[in-house]
CSV table of C-alpha atoms and ligand atoms in Angstrom, one decimal:
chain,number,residue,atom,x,y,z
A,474,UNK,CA,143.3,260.1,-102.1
A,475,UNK,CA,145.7,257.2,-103.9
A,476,UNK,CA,143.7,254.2,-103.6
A,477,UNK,CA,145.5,250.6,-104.9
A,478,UNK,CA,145.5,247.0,-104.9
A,479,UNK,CA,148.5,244.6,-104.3
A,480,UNK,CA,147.4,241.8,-106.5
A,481,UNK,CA,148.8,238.7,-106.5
A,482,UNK,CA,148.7,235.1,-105.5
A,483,UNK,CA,149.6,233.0,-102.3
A,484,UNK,CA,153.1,233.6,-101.0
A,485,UNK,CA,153.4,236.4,-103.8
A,486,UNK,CA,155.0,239.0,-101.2
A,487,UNK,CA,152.0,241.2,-100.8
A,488,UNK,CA,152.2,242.1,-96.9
A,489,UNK,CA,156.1,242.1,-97.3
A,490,UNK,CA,155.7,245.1,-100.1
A,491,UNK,CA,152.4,246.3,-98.3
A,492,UNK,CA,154.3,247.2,-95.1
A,493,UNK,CA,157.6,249.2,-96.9
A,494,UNK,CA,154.2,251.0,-99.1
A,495,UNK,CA,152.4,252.0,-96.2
A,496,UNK,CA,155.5,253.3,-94.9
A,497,UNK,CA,156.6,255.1,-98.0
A,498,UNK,CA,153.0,256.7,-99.2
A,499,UNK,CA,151.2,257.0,-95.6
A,500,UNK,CA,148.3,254.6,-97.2
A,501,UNK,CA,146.3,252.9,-94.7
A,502,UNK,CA,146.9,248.6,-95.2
A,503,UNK,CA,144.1,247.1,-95.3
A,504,UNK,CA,144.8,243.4,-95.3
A,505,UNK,CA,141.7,240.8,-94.9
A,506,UNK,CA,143.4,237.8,-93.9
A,507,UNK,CA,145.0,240.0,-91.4
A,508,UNK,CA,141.7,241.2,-90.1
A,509,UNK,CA,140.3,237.6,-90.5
A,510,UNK,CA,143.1,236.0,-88.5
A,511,UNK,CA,142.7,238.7,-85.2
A,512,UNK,CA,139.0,237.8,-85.6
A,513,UNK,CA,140.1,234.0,-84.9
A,514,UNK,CA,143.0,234.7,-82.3
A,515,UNK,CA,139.9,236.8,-80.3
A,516,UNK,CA,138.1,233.8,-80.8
A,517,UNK,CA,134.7,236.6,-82.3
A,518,UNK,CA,132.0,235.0,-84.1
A,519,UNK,CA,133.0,236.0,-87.1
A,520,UNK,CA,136.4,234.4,-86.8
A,521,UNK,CA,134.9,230.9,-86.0
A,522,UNK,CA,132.5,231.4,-89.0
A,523,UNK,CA,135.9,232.3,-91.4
A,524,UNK,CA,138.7,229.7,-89.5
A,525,UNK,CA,137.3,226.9,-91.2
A,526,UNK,CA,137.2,228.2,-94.6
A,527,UNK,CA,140.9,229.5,-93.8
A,528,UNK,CA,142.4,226.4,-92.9
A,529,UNK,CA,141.4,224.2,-95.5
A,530,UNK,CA,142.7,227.0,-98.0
A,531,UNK,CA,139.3,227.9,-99.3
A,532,UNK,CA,138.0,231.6,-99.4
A,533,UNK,CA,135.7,233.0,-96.9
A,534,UNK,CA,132.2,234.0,-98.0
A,535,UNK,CA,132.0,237.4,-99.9
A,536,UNK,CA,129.4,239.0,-97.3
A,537,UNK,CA,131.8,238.1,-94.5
A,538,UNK,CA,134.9,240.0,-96.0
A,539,UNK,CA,132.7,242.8,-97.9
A,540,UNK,CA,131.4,243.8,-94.1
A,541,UNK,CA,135.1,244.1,-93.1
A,542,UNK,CA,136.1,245.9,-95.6
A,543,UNK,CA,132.8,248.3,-95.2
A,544,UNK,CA,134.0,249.1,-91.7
A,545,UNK,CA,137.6,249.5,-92.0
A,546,UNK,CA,136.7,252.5,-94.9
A,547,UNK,CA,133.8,253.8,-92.3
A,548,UNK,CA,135.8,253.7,-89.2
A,549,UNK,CA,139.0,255.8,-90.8
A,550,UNK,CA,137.4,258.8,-92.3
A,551,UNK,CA,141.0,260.9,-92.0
A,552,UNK,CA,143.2,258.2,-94.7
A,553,UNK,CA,145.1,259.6,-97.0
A,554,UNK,CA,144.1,256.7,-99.3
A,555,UNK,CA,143.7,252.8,-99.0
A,556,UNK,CA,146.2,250.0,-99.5
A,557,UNK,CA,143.9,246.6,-100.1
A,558,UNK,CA,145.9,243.5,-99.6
A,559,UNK,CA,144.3,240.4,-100.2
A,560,UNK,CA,141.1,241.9,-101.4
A,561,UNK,CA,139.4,241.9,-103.7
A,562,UNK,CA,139.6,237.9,-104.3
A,563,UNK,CA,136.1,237.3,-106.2
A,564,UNK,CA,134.5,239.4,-109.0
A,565,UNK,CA,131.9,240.0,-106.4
A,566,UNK,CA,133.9,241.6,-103.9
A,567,UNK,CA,135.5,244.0,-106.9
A,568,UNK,CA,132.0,245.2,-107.8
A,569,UNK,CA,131.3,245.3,-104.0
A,570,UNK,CA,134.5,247.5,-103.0
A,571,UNK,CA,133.6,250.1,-106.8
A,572,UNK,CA,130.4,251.1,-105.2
A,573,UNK,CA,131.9,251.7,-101.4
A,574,UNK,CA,135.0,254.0,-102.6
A,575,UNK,CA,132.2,255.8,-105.6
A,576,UNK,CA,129.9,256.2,-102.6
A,577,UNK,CA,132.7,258.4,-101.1
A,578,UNK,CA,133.6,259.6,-104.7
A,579,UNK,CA,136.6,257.4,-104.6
A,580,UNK,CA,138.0,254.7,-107.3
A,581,UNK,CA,140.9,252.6,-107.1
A,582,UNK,CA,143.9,254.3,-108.9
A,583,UNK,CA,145.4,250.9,-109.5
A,584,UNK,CA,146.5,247.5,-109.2
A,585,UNK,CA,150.3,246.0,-108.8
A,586,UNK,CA,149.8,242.6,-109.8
A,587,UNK,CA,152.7,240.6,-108.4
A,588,UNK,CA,153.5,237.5,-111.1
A,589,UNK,CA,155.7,234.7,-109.4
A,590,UNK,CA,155.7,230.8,-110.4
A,591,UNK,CA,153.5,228.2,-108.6
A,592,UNK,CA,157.0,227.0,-107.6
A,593,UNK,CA,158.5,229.6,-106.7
A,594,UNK,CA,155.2,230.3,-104.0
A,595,UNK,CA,155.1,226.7,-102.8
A,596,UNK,CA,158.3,227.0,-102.0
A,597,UNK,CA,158.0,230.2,-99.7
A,598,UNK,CA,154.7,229.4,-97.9
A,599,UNK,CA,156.4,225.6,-97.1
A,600,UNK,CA,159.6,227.8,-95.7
A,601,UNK,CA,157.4,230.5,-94.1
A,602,UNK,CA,155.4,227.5,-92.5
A,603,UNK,CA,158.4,226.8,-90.8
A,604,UNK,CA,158.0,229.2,-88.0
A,605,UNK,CA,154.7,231.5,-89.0
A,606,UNK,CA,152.0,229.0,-86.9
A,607,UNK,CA,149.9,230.0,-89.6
A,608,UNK,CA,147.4,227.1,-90.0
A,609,UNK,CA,147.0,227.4,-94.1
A,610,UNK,CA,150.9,227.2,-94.6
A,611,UNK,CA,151.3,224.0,-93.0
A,612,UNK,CA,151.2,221.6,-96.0
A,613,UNK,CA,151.8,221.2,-99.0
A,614,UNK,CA,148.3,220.5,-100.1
A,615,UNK,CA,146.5,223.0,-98.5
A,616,UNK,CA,149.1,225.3,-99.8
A,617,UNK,CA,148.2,224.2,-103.4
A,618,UNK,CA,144.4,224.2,-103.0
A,619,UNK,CA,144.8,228.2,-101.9
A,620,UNK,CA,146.6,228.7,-105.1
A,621,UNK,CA,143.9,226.6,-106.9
A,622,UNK,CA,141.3,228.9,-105.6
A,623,UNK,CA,143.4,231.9,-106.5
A,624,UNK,CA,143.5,230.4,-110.3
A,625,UNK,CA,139.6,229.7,-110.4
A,626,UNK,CA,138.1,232.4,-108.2
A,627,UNK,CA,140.8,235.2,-107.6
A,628,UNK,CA,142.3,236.2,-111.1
A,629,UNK,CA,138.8,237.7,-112.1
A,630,UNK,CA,139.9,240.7,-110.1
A,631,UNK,CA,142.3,241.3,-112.2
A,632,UNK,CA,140.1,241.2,-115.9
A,633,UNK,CA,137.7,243.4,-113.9
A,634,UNK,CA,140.2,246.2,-113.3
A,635,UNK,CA,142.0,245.3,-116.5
A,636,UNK,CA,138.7,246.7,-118.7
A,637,UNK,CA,139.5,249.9,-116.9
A,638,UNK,CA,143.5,249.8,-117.7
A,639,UNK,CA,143.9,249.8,-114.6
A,640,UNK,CA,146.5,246.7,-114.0
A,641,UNK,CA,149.9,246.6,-114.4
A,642,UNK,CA,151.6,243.8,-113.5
A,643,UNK,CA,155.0,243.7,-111.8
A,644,UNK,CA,157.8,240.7,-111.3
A,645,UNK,CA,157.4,239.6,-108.0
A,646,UNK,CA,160.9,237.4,-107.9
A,647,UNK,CA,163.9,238.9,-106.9
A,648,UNK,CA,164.9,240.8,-104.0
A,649,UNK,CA,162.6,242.4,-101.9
A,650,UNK,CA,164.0,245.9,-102.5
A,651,UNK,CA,164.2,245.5,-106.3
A,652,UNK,CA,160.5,244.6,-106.5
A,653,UNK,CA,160.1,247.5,-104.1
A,654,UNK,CA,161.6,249.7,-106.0
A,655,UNK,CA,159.3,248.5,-109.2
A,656,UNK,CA,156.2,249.0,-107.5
A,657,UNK,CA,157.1,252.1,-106.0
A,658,UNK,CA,158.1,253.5,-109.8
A,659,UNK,CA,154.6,252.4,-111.0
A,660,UNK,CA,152.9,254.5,-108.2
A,661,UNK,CA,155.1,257.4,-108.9
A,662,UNK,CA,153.6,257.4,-112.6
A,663,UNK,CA,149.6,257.3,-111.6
A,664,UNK,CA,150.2,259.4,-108.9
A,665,UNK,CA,151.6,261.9,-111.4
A,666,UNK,CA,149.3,261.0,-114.3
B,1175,AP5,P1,145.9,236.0,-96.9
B,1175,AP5,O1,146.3,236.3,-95.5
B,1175,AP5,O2,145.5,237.1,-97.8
B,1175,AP5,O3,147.0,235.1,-97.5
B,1175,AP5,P2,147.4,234.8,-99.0
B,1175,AP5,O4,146.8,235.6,-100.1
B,1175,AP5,O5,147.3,233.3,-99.1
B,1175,AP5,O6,148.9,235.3,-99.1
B,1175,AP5,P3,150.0,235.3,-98.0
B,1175,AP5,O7,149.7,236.3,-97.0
B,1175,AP5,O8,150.3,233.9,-97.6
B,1175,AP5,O9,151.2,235.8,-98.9
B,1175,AP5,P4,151.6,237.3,-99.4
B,1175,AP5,O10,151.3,237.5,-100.8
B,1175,AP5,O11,151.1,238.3,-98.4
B,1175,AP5,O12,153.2,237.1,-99.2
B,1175,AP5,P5,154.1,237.4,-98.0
B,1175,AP5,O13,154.6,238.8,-98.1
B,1175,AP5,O14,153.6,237.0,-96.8
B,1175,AP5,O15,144.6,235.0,-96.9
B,1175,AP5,C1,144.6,233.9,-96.0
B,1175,AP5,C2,143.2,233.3,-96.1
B,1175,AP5,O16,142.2,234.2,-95.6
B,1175,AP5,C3,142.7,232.9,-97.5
B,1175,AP5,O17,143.1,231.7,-97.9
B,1175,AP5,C4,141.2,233.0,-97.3
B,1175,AP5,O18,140.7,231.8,-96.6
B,1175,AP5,C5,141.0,234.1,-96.3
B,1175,AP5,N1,140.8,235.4,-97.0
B,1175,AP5,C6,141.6,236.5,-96.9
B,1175,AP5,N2,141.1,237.5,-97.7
B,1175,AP5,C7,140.0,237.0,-98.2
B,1175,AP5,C8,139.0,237.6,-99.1
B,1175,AP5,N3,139.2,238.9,-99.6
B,1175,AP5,N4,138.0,236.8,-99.5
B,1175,AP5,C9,137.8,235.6,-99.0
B,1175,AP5,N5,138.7,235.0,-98.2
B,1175,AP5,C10,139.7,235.7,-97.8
B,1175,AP5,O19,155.4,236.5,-98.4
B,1175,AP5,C11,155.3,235.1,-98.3
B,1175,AP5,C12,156.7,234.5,-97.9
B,1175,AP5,O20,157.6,234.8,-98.9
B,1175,AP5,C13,157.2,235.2,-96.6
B,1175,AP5,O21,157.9,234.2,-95.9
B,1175,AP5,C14,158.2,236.3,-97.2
B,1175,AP5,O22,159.2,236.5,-96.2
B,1175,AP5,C15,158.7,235.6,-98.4
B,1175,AP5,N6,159.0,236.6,-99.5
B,1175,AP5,C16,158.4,237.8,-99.7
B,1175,AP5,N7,159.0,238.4,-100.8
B,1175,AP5,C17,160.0,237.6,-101.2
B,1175,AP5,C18,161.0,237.7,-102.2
B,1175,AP5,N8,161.1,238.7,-103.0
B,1175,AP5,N9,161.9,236.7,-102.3
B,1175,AP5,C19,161.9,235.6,-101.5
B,1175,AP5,N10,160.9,235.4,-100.5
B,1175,AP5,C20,160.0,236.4,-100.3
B,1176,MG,MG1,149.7,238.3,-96.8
């Protein structure tokens, strides 16, 4: 199995690279605002629990994503590895996602970390808020307060897998088949490794 991370903060262009990934490596995408947001559009518990954490830009409570990610690895036994988009976001939910993949005597290989200025993200979400209905992208300040929680919360992921060398980090600004391409030559040389 090739098991990785797209790191990165708000509007850094992880589901853009995670979809041309999934395509290119047959990884399964496993995206937990993605799951979180069909929770809320089927109106489920779960998704009235995590809409109000979502659209004041704050994250949803560990247990709440840690069970999501527990089924998604339980219900498809047959993947030829894992693409984890948007999670892990808390130190917790790194430790929490080690001991599910070494239960199945699994690790991640790695994590792309996708670097792009604060300005450079505003920018995107405000223009993707445009026409996305997402809730979280509407304004300005929410859109800040995600990448606060990102700075305070999130970037612990990445010093956790970073004392096992396993991030490498990767210029998210450019064209979207450059930074494709980067990515893709990073995989190339764990894969081989
Ligand atoms: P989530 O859905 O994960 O959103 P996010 O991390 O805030 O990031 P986005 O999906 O907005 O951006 P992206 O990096 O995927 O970039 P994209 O490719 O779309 O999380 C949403 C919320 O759910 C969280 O705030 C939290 O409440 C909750 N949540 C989710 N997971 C959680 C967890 N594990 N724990 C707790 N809570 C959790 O690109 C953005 C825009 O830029 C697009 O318009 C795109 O077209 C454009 N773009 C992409 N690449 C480029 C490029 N190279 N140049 C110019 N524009 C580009
Ligand atoms: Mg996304």
């Amino acid at each position: 199995m090739f098991n990785l991370i797209l790191f990165g903060p708000p509007g850094s262009g992880k589901g853009t690279q995670s979809e041309r990934l999934i395509a290119r490596y047959g990884l399964k995408h496993l995206s937990t605002g993605d799951l979180l947001r069909s929770e809320i559009a089927h109106k489920t518990a779960l998704g009235l629990e995590a809409k109000g954490f979502m659209d004041r830009g704050e994250l949803v409570p560990d247990a709440v994503v840690i069970g999501m990610i527990r089924s998604a690895l339980d219900n498809n036994p047959e993947a030829k590895g894992f693409l984890f988009d948007g999670f892990p976001r808390t130190k917790a939910q790194s430790e929490a996602l080690d001991a599910l993949l070494a239960q199945r005597e699994e690790a991640i290989n790695v994590v792309l970390a996708l670097e792009v200025t604060e300005e450079e993200l505003v920018k995107r979400l405000l223009n993707r808020g445009l026409t996305s209905g997402r809730t979280d992208d509407v304004n300005e300040g929410i859109i800040r307060a995600r990448i606060e929680e990102y700075h305070k919360k999130t970037s612990a992921v990445a010093d956790h897998y970073r004392q096992f060398g396993k991030v490498v980090e990767v210029k998210g600004e450019g064209t979207v088949d450059d930074i494709f391409e980067a990515l893709c030559a990073e995989i190339e040389k764990r894969k081989a490794a």
